[in-house]
Coordinates of C-alpha atoms in Angstrom, one line a residue:
Chain A
M1 CA 47.9 423.1 110.4
K2 CA 45.3 423.7 107.8
I3 CA 45.8 427.4 107.7
A4 CA 49.4 427.4 106.9
W5 CA 48.8 425.4 103.7
K6 CA 46.2 427.7 103.1
E7 CA 48.6 430.5 103.2
I8 CA 51.3 428.4 101.1
K9 CA 48.3 427.7 98.4
K10 CA 47.2 431.5 98.4
S11 CA 51.0 432.8 98.1
K12 CA 52.2 430.2 95.5
S13 CA 55.1 432.4 94.0
R14 CA 56.3 433.6 97.6
F15 CA 56.7 429.9 98.7
I16 CA 57.8 428.8 95.5
I17 CA 60.6 431.0 95.4
L18 CA 61.7 429.9 99.0
G19 CA 61.5 426.3 98.0
S20 CA 63.8 426.9 94.9
I21 CA 66.4 428.3 97.0
V22 CA 66.1 425.7 99.6
F23 CA 66.2 422.9 96.2
L24 CA 69.0 424.8 94.9
V25 CA 71.2 425.4 97.9
S26 CA 70.7 421.7 99.1
L27 CA 71.2 420.1 95.8
L28 CA 74.5 422.1 95.5
T29 CA 75.3 420.7 99.0
F30 CA 74.5 417.3 98.1
I31 CA 76.6 417.5 95.1
I32 CA 79.7 418.8 96.5
S33 CA 79.3 416.1 99.7
G34 CA 79.3 413.5 96.9
L35 CA 82.2 415.3 95.4
A36 CA 84.0 415.3 98.9
N37 CA 82.9 411.5 99.6
G38 CA 84.3 410.5 96.2
L39 CA 87.6 412.3 96.7
S40 CA 87.9 410.9 99.9
Q41 CA 87.2 407.3 98.7
D42 CA 89.7 408.0 95.9
N43 CA 92.3 409.0 98.0
A44 CA 92.1 406.4 100.6
A45 CA 89.7 403.8 100.0
L46 CA 92.2 401.4 101.0
I47 CA 91.9 402.7 104.6
K48 CA 88.3 403.3 104.8
D49 CA 87.0 399.9 103.7
M50 CA 88.9 398.4 106.5
P51 CA 87.3 397.7 110.0
E52 CA 88.0 400.1 113.1
G53 CA 90.8 399.4 115.0
Q54 CA 94.3 400.6 115.4
F55 CA 97.3 401.6 113.4
Y56 CA 100.8 401.4 114.8
M57 CA 103.7 403.2 113.6
D58 CA 107.0 404.4 114.7
E59 CA 107.1 407.0 117.2
D60 CA 110.2 408.7 115.4
A61 CA 108.6 408.8 112.2
D62 CA 106.8 412.1 113.0
E63 CA 103.2 410.9 111.9
T64 CA 104.6 410.4 108.3
Y65 CA 103.8 406.3 107.4
N66 CA 106.4 406.0 104.7
L67 CA 109.0 407.3 107.2
S68 CA 107.9 404.5 109.8
K69 CA 109.8 401.3 110.3
I70 CA 108.4 398.7 112.9
N71 CA 111.1 396.9 114.6
E72 CA 110.7 393.0 113.9
D73 CA 110.7 392.0 117.6
T74 CA 107.7 394.4 118.1
Q75 CA 106.1 393.1 115.2
D76 CA 106.3 389.4 115.9
K77 CA 105.0 389.8 119.4
V78 CA 101.9 392.0 118.2
L79 CA 101.0 389.8 115.7
K80 CA 101.4 386.7 118.0
D81 CA 99.3 388.5 121.0
N82 CA 96.6 390.0 118.4
K83 CA 95.5 386.8 116.1
D84 CA 94.0 389.0 113.0
A85 CA 96.3 391.8 113.4
A86 CA 98.5 392.4 110.2
A87 CA 101.8 394.4 109.6
L88 CA 101.7 396.3 106.2
S89 CA 103.6 398.8 104.1
I90 CA 102.4 401.4 101.6
Q91 CA 104.4 402.9 99.0
M92 CA 104.0 405.0 95.7
G93 CA 105.3 404.1 92.8
F94 CA 104.4 402.5 89.2
V95 CA 104.4 399.7 87.1
N96 CA 105.2 399.7 82.9
D97 CA 102.6 397.6 80.9
A98 CA 103.6 395.6 78.0
D99 CA 103.3 398.5 75.7
D100 CA 106.1 400.0 78.3
K101 CA 103.5 402.7 79.4
Q102 CA 103.8 403.8 83.1
Q103 CA 100.7 403.6 85.2
S104 CA 100.9 405.1 89.0
V105 CA 100.4 402.6 91.4
A106 CA 100.3 402.4 95.4
F107 CA 102.3 399.4 96.3
V108 CA 100.7 397.7 99.1
T109 CA 102.2 394.6 100.9
S110 CA 101.1 392.8 104.2
T111 CA 101.7 389.7 106.3
D112 CA 99.3 387.0 106.0
S113 CA 95.7 388.4 106.7
D114 CA 92.2 388.1 105.8
L115 CA 92.3 392.2 105.2
F116 CA 94.5 392.2 102.6
E117 CA 95.0 390.2 99.0
S118 CA 97.3 387.2 99.4
V119 CA 99.7 387.1 96.5
G120 CA 102.7 385.1 95.7
E121 CA 105.9 386.2 94.7
G122 CA 106.4 387.5 91.1
E123 CA 102.2 388.2 91.3
I124 CA 100.2 391.4 91.4
I125 CA 96.6 392.2 92.2
L126 CA 95.6 395.4 91.0
D127 CA 92.6 397.9 91.5
E128 CA 90.0 397.6 88.9
S129 CA 90.4 401.1 87.4
L130 CA 93.6 399.7 85.8
K131 CA 91.3 397.4 83.4
E132 CA 90.2 400.6 81.7
K133 CA 93.7 401.0 81.0
G134 CA 94.1 397.9 79.1
I135 CA 95.9 395.8 81.6
K136 CA 94.1 392.1 81.7
V137 CA 94.6 389.1 83.7
G138 CA 97.7 387.2 82.9
D139 CA 99.7 390.3 81.7
T140 CA 103.1 391.1 82.7
L141 CA 104.1 394.2 84.5
T142 CA 107.4 395.6 85.2
N143 CA 109.1 397.7 87.5
N144 CA 112.7 399.1 87.1
Q145 CA 113.4 398.6 91.0
F146 CA 112.3 394.8 90.5
S147 CA 114.6 392.3 89.3
D148 CA 111.5 390.1 88.0
D149 CA 108.2 390.7 86.5
F150 CA 104.9 390.5 87.9
T151 CA 102.2 388.9 86.6
V152 CA 98.8 390.1 86.9
K153 CA 96.6 387.5 89.3
G154 CA 93.5 389.5 89.1
F155 CA 91.9 392.9 90.1
V156 CA 89.8 394.1 93.4
D157 CA 87.1 396.6 93.6
Q158 CA 87.4 400.2 94.6
K159 CA 91.1 400.0 96.0
K160 CA 92.7 403.5 95.9
F161 CA 95.5 405.1 97.8
S162 CA 96.2 408.7 97.6
H163 CA 94.3 408.9 94.4
S164 CA 96.2 405.8 92.7
P165 CA 95.1 402.4 92.3
V166 CA 96.5 400.1 94.9
A167 CA 98.7 397.3 93.7
Y168 CA 99.1 394.2 96.1
I169 CA 102.4 392.7 95.9
N170 CA 104.4 389.7 98.0
M171 CA 106.3 390.9 101.4
E172 CA 109.5 389.5 100.0
N173 CA 109.1 391.6 96.6
Y174 CA 108.2 394.6 98.4
K175 CA 111.6 394.1 100.5
E176 CA 113.5 393.7 97.4
M177 CA 112.3 396.8 95.7
Y178 CA 112.3 399.0 98.6
R179 CA 115.4 397.3 100.1
V180 CA 113.9 397.3 103.4
N181 CA 113.2 394.5 105.9
E182 CA 111.0 396.2 108.1
M183 CA 107.3 396.9 107.8
Q184 CA 105.7 400.2 107.9
L185 CA 102.6 400.0 110.1
L186 CA 100.8 397.5 112.1
F187 CA 97.2 397.0 112.3
V188 CA 95.1 395.6 115.0
P189 CA 91.4 395.3 113.8
D190 CA 88.5 395.6 116.3
Q191 CA 90.5 397.4 119.0
D192 CA 88.5 400.2 120.5
K193 CA 91.4 401.5 122.9
A194 CA 94.8 401.9 121.7
Q195 CA 97.8 399.6 123.6
T196 CA 100.6 401.1 124.8
I197 CA 103.4 399.5 122.8
D198 CA 107.2 400.6 123.3
G199 CA 108.3 402.9 120.2
L200 CA 105.0 402.7 118.5
Q201 CA 102.4 405.5 118.3
A202 CA 98.7 404.6 117.9
F203 CA 96.5 406.0 115.3
S204 CA 92.6 405.5 115.4
N205 CA 91.5 404.8 111.4
K206 CA 90.3 408.4 111.1
D207 CA 93.3 409.7 112.8
F208 CA 95.6 407.8 110.3
L209 CA 93.8 408.9 107.4
D210 CA 94.9 412.5 108.5
T211 CA 98.2 411.5 108.1
I212 CA 97.9 411.1 104.8
P213 CA 99.4 413.7 102.7
S214 CA 96.8 416.2 101.4
Y215 CA 93.9 413.8 102.6
S216 CA 92.8 416.2 105.6
A217 CA 93.5 419.4 103.5
E218 CA 91.4 418.2 100.6
Q219 CA 88.4 416.9 103.0
L220 CA 88.5 420.0 105.1
S221 CA 88.3 422.5 102.1
L222 CA 85.3 420.5 100.6
N223 CA 83.7 420.0 104.1
M224 CA 83.7 423.6 104.7
I225 CA 82.0 424.2 101.5
V226 CA 79.5 421.8 102.7
W227 CA 78.9 423.1 105.9
F228 CA 79.2 427.1 104.6
L229 CA 76.1 425.8 102.6
V230 CA 74.1 424.3 105.2
V231 CA 74.7 427.5 107.5
I232 CA 73.6 429.8 104.4
S233 CA 70.6 427.8 103.8
G234 CA 69.6 428.4 107.8
M235 CA 70.6 431.9 107.1
L236 CA 68.3 432.2 104.0
F237 CA 65.5 430.8 106.0
G238 CA 65.8 433.3 109.1
I239 CA 65.7 436.2 106.3
F240 CA 63.0 434.8 104.5
F241 CA 60.8 434.1 107.3
Y242 CA 61.8 437.3 108.7
M243 CA 60.7 439.3 106.1
M244 CA 57.6 437.4 105.5
N245 CA 56.8 438.1 109.5
V246 CA 57.6 441.7 108.9
Q247 CA 54.9 441.8 106.1
K248 CA 52.5 439.9 108.5
I249 CA 52.9 442.0 111.7
G250 CA 49.4 443.5 111.1
L251 CA 47.8 440.1 110.8
Y252 CA 49.9 438.6 113.8
G253 CA 48.6 441.5 116.0
I254 CA 44.9 440.9 114.7
L255 CA 45.1 437.3 115.5
K256 CA 46.6 437.9 118.8
A257 CA 43.8 440.3 119.5
V258 CA 41.2 438.2 118.8
G259 CA 42.8 435.5 121.2
V260 CA 44.8 433.3 119.0
K261 CA 48.2 431.8 121.2
T262 CA 51.5 433.2 120.0
S263 CA 52.6 429.3 119.9
Y264 CA 49.5 428.8 117.2
L265 CA 51.4 431.2 115.1
F266 CA 54.9 429.8 115.5
K267 CA 53.4 426.3 114.5
M268 CA 52.0 428.2 111.7
M269 CA 55.5 429.1 110.6
W270 CA 56.7 425.6 111.4
S271 CA 54.7 423.9 109.3
Q272 CA 55.2 426.1 106.3
M273 CA 58.9 425.8 106.9
I274 CA 58.9 421.8 107.1
L275 CA 56.6 421.6 104.2
I276 CA 58.7 423.7 101.7
T277 CA 61.8 422.2 103.1
L278 CA 60.7 418.5 102.8
I279 CA 59.2 419.4 99.2
A280 CA 62.6 420.8 98.4
L281 CA 64.7 418.2 99.8
V282 CA 62.6 415.6 98.0
F283 CA 63.7 417.1 94.6
S284 CA 67.3 417.9 95.7
V285 CA 67.7 414.1 97.0
A286 CA 66.0 412.7 93.9
L287 CA 68.2 414.8 91.4
S288 CA 71.4 414.0 93.3
Q289 CA 70.8 410.4 93.5
G290 CA 70.3 410.9 89.5
F291 CA 73.5 412.5 89.1
A292 CA 75.4 409.8 91.2
M293 CA 73.7 407.4 88.5
F294 CA 74.8 409.3 85.7
A295 CA 78.1 410.9 86.9
P296 CA 80.6 411.0 84.1
E297 CA 83.2 408.0 84.5
G298 CA 86.3 409.0 86.1
M299 CA 84.2 411.6 88.2
P300 CA 85.2 410.6 91.8
F301 CA 81.7 411.3 93.1
H302 CA 80.4 408.9 95.6
L303 CA 76.8 410.1 97.4
T304 CA 75.3 407.4 99.8
I305 CA 71.6 407.4 101.0
E306 CA 73.0 407.8 104.5
T307 CA 74.8 410.9 103.7
T308 CA 71.9 412.3 102.2
V309 CA 69.5 411.5 105.0
Q310 CA 71.9 413.0 107.3
L311 CA 72.5 416.3 105.7
S312 CA 68.6 416.4 104.9
V313 CA 68.0 416.0 108.7
V314 CA 70.3 418.8 109.1
F315 CA 68.7 421.1 106.7
V316 CA 65.4 420.6 108.3
I317 CA 67.0 421.4 111.6
I318 CA 69.0 424.4 110.5
G319 CA 65.8 425.7 108.6
F320 CA 64.0 425.2 111.7
I321 CA 66.6 427.2 114.1
G322 CA 66.3 430.0 111.1
A323 CA 62.9 430.4 111.0
T324 CA 62.4 430.2 114.9
L325 CA 64.9 433.0 115.4
S326 CA 63.2 435.4 112.7
G327 CA 59.8 434.5 114.9
I328 CA 61.2 436.0 117.8
Q329 CA 58.9 439.2 116.3
I330 CA 56.0 437.2 116.2
K331 CA 56.4 437.2 120.2
K332 CA 57.1 440.9 120.2
V333 CA 53.9 442.0 118.2
E334 CA 51.6 443.9 120.3
P335 CA 47.8 443.8 119.2
L336 CA 47.3 447.3 119.8
Q337 CA 50.2 448.2 117.0
A338 CA 48.2 445.9 114.3
I339 CA 44.9 447.6 115.2
Q340 CA 46.2 451.0 114.9
Q341 CA 47.8 450.0 111.7
G342 CA 45.0 449.6 109.1
E343 CA 44.2 447.0 106.8
V344 CA 46.2 443.9 106.9
Chain B
M1 CA 22.9 444.6 136.2
S2 CA 26.2 445.7 135.1
V3 CA 28.3 442.6 133.6
F4 CA 31.2 445.3 132.9
T5 CA 32.4 448.1 135.0
V6 CA 35.5 450.1 135.0
D7 CA 36.7 452.2 138.0
E8 CA 38.7 455.2 138.3
V9 CA 40.9 453.7 135.5
K10 CA 43.9 455.6 134.5
K11 CA 46.6 455.6 132.0
T12 CA 49.9 457.4 131.7
F13 CA 52.1 457.3 128.8
T14 CA 55.7 457.9 129.0
N15 CA 57.8 459.2 126.2
G16 CA 61.2 459.7 127.4
E17 CA 61.1 462.3 130.4
V18 CA 57.6 463.5 129.6
Q19 CA 54.4 461.8 130.9
E20 CA 51.3 462.2 129.8
Q21 CA 48.3 461.2 131.4
V22 CA 45.3 460.4 128.7
L23 CA 42.8 459.0 131.4
K24 CA 42.4 460.5 134.6
G25 CA 40.0 458.5 136.3
V26 CA 37.2 456.9 134.2
N27 CA 34.3 455.2 135.3
L28 CA 31.8 453.4 133.2
S29 CA 29.3 450.7 133.9
L30 CA 27.8 448.6 131.1
K31 CA 24.6 446.4 130.9
Q32 CA 24.0 443.2 129.2
G33 CA 22.2 443.7 125.6
E34 CA 22.8 447.2 125.4
I35 CA 25.1 449.3 123.5
T36 CA 27.2 452.0 125.0
A37 CA 29.0 455.0 122.7
L38 CA 32.1 456.3 123.4
V39 CA 32.3 459.8 121.8
G40 CA 34.6 463.1 122.1
A41 CA 37.2 464.8 120.2
S42 CA 40.3 463.6 119.1
G43 CA 42.6 462.6 121.9
S44 CA 40.0 462.6 124.3
G45 CA 40.8 458.9 125.2
K46 CA 38.1 457.0 124.2
S47 CA 39.8 454.5 122.2
T48 CA 42.5 454.1 124.7
I49 CA 39.6 453.3 127.5
L50 CA 38.2 450.7 124.9
T51 CA 41.6 448.9 124.0
I52 CA 42.0 449.0 127.9
A53 CA 38.3 447.5 128.5
A54 CA 39.3 445.1 126.0
G55 CA 42.4 443.9 127.6
L56 CA 44.7 444.8 124.9
Q57 CA 46.7 447.2 126.8
P58 CA 47.3 447.3 130.8
A59 CA 45.8 450.2 132.7
S60 CA 48.2 452.6 134.9
G61 CA 45.6 452.3 137.6
G62 CA 41.9 451.7 138.6
V63 CA 40.1 448.5 138.5
I64 CA 37.8 446.6 135.7
H65 CA 35.3 444.2 136.4
F66 CA 34.0 441.6 134.0
D67 CA 31.5 439.1 135.1
G68 CA 32.4 439.4 138.6
K69 CA 36.0 438.9 137.8
N70 CA 38.9 441.6 138.4
M71 CA 40.5 441.8 135.3
T72 CA 43.3 443.8 136.5
N73 CA 44.8 440.9 138.3
M74 CA 44.9 438.8 135.7
S75 CA 47.8 437.3 133.9
Q76 CA 48.2 437.6 130.2
E77 CA 47.4 434.5 129.5
E78 CA 44.2 434.8 131.3
I79 CA 43.5 437.8 129.5
R80 CA 44.1 436.3 126.1
K81 CA 41.6 433.4 127.1
I82 CA 39.0 436.0 127.9
R83 CA 39.3 437.7 124.8
A84 CA 39.5 434.4 122.7
T85 CA 36.4 433.2 124.4
E86 CA 33.8 436.1 126.3
F87 CA 35.0 439.0 123.7
G88 CA 34.1 439.8 120.3
F89 CA 36.4 443.0 118.2
I90 CA 35.5 445.3 115.4
F91 CA 38.1 447.2 114.2
Q92 CA 38.0 450.5 112.0
S93 CA 39.2 448.2 109.2
S94 CA 38.1 444.9 108.8
H95 CA 41.4 443.1 109.6
L96 CA 40.2 439.9 107.8
V97 CA 43.2 437.4 106.9
P98 CA 43.7 437.7 103.4
F99 CA 44.4 433.6 102.6
L100 CA 41.2 432.6 104.3
T101 CA 37.8 432.3 103.0
V102 CA 34.9 434.0 104.4
E103 CA 33.7 430.7 106.0
E104 CA 37.1 429.9 107.0
Q105 CA 37.8 433.2 108.8
L106 CA 34.7 432.3 111.0
V107 CA 36.0 428.5 111.6
L108 CA 39.2 429.7 112.5
M109 CA 37.6 432.0 115.3
L110 CA 35.4 429.1 116.4
D111 CA 38.5 426.9 116.8
V112 CA 40.6 429.8 118.5
S113 CA 37.6 430.2 120.9
G114 CA 37.9 426.5 121.8
T115 CA 34.5 425.9 121.1
K116 CA 33.8 422.2 121.0
M117 CA 32.0 421.4 117.7
K118 CA 32.3 418.9 114.7
K119 CA 33.1 419.8 111.4
K120 CA 29.6 419.7 110.5
E121 CA 28.3 421.8 113.2
Q122 CA 30.8 424.5 112.6
K123 CA 29.9 424.6 109.0
E124 CA 26.4 425.0 110.4
E125 CA 27.0 427.6 112.8
V126 CA 28.8 429.5 110.0
E127 CA 25.9 429.4 107.9
K128 CA 23.7 430.4 110.5
I129 CA 25.8 433.6 111.3
L130 CA 26.4 434.7 107.7
K131 CA 22.7 434.4 106.8
L132 CA 22.3 436.9 110.0
V133 CA 24.7 439.2 108.5
G134 CA 23.3 438.6 104.9
M135 CA 26.8 437.2 103.6
D136 CA 25.7 433.8 103.3
H137 CA 26.0 433.7 99.6
R138 CA 29.8 435.0 99.7
K139 CA 31.2 432.3 102.3
D140 CA 33.7 431.1 99.5
A141 CA 34.8 434.3 98.7
Y142 CA 38.3 435.7 99.6
P143 CA 38.6 439.3 101.4
A144 CA 40.3 440.7 98.0
S145 CA 37.1 440.2 96.3
L146 CA 34.7 441.8 98.9
S147 CA 33.3 445.5 99.2
G148 CA 34.5 447.5 102.4
G149 CA 30.7 446.7 103.7
E150 CA 30.9 443.0 103.1
K151 CA 34.3 443.0 104.7
Q152 CA 32.9 444.8 107.9
R153 CA 29.8 442.3 107.8
V154 CA 32.1 439.4 107.8
A155 CA 34.3 441.1 110.4
I156 CA 30.9 441.5 112.4
S157 CA 30.0 437.6 112.2
R158 CA 33.7 436.6 113.1
A159 CA 33.2 439.1 116.3
I160 CA 29.9 437.2 117.5
I161 CA 30.4 433.5 115.9
H162 CA 31.4 432.1 119.3
K163 CA 28.5 434.0 121.2
P164 CA 31.1 436.6 123.3
K165 CA 29.4 438.3 126.1
M166 CA 31.1 441.6 125.5
L167 CA 31.6 443.3 121.9
F168 CA 34.4 446.0 121.5
A169 CA 33.8 448.0 118.2
D170 CA 36.5 450.8 117.6
E171 CA 35.1 453.1 114.8
P172 CA 33.3 450.3 112.9
T173 CA 32.0 452.5 110.2
A174 CA 35.0 454.8 109.8
S175 CA 35.8 453.3 106.6
L176 CA 32.1 452.9 105.1
D177 CA 30.1 455.2 103.3
S178 CA 26.8 456.5 105.0
K179 CA 24.3 454.0 103.7
R180 CA 26.8 451.1 104.5
S181 CA 27.5 452.5 108.2
K182 CA 23.6 452.4 109.0
E183 CA 23.5 448.7 107.7
V184 CA 26.4 447.8 109.7
M185 CA 25.0 450.0 112.6
M186 CA 21.5 448.6 112.4
L187 CA 23.3 445.1 112.4
I188 CA 25.4 445.6 115.6
R189 CA 22.2 446.8 117.4
D190 CA 20.3 443.7 116.0
L191 CA 22.8 441.6 117.3
T192 CA 23.3 443.1 120.5
K193 CA 19.6 442.8 121.4
T194 CA 19.3 439.2 119.7
L195 CA 22.1 437.8 121.3
H196 CA 22.2 439.8 124.4
I197 CA 25.5 441.1 124.1
T198 CA 27.4 443.9 126.2
T199 CA 28.5 446.4 123.3
L200 CA 31.1 449.1 124.0
M201 CA 31.6 451.4 120.7
V202 CA 33.7 454.4 120.0
T203 CA 32.7 456.6 117.2
H204 CA 33.3 460.0 115.9
E205 CA 29.8 460.0 113.8
E206 CA 26.8 461.4 115.4
E207 CA 24.6 459.9 113.0
M208 CA 25.6 456.5 114.5
L209 CA 24.4 457.7 118.2
P210 CA 20.9 456.7 117.7
Y211 CA 21.7 453.3 117.4
A212 CA 23.2 453.4 121.0
D213 CA 21.3 452.7 124.6
H214 CA 23.7 455.2 126.1
V215 CA 26.0 457.6 124.8
V216 CA 29.1 458.7 127.2
T217 CA 30.9 462.0 126.0
M218 CA 34.9 462.3 126.9
K219 CA 37.0 465.0 127.3
D220 CA 40.7 465.3 128.1
G221 CA 40.8 461.9 129.7
L222 CA 37.6 462.2 131.6
I223 CA 33.8 461.4 131.1
L224 CA 32.2 464.7 130.5
E225 CA 28.6 463.2 130.8
G226 CA 26.5 459.9 130.4
A227 CA 28.2 457.5 132.3

């Protein structure tokens, strides 16, 4: 579509304005999407990093995992029937370091499983973010609900729950601290369809994430912003091309009069839209990836290439829809109307 | 022999409950290689008959034959194809594409008409036509940098580059001074004769009539004389 490119070259400022708007809106969308993802990781990396499967919690827990108690017989049966399954518990709490400084953590314990860190009694494995707080391997940590001390055995990469670093502890220590004998949850990996287990309610990974307090509210708000921006960019395309088309009605009419097909005019508009969007997206993708690399420490920003590509495709599709809707005028243009209008 | 005939063509416009008949049964017969000029007062229906003949709006009644084919029975797409391949248009204003150079305007018309030509052949053809209208030295210019007369010459070359059988010209000299008008009319006449085009032209300028082979006068939607 040489003619489309010719027009862009001749009306540079007009197209630069459109491109800049698309660039700014898409950049903002990528940044907010990165923040939404970052917060999501910060809130639930522990769950998000697990393989797809089914979580089971007590039916009477009202979908609140920390009220759930799995009957020991049921737990034994499920673990026996499913080789890779694990029973686990999560509780928010804190540990005191050598300087008696309190650090918030999410205590996690589980039965023997490759999905969770294996820790002996009196040992603790922490999320690496606690390294920045000065905690080292071999340090002794305390908790006022635990009669003994914890010795730091090691650190794990990016394991967060409810915006707190995860602290893996032994099941016996957990039972002592929280004065419980039952685990809260059962997890069966690689199970597409939930089993019916008496007294238990099944959740897919995604559904389980929604039971984490604040997770769905936080994600919903951020995703709403992302999708609003996507829709706004589509509307911007629509409005911009509508205004350009209004200015070009005379030209379209003349071209139609001399025999140019309506589809040719649409192709011209689509080529311009796709070219401008792609150029704007190249800049915003590059800048947002640059931001991901240089984002301040501690800022929960996580923007994968996969998310960027998905959003970019959505931008192109929504731009296409916006431009096409505005192009309905092209179809309506009567050649005669243009001829009677005078100079284009 | 007539290549284009208009038989009892009528046109009625409806505005709310008011119906206005602007053409009341027009007959025309146009011969190859001749210019027919339509003249008449404002509102006589001369521009309406030209646009109906050119397939730019439908008639309310009557029959139009072009090259032995009944145009009134054709679909919109068939008429568009005829406009692209067999018809050429010159409008009152030049109506050039503002972001294309003179050469590109003509190449676009060759593409639209479906003329199967290689790029090099297209360039040669454009050069030839521009030479014919005396605009070969301005082939890289954009419309904004051309004078009114130059624009109209480019519009004429765009109208004939695909070698149409019919040329429709709606007041082609209306926006030009008398010197440029005469030049443009001489050009249309020369091209009609050398390329054997059938030309139907609307004009209100009496000085342009000597360039036409036939003059048809219209009044109140009817042919008064000369058909």
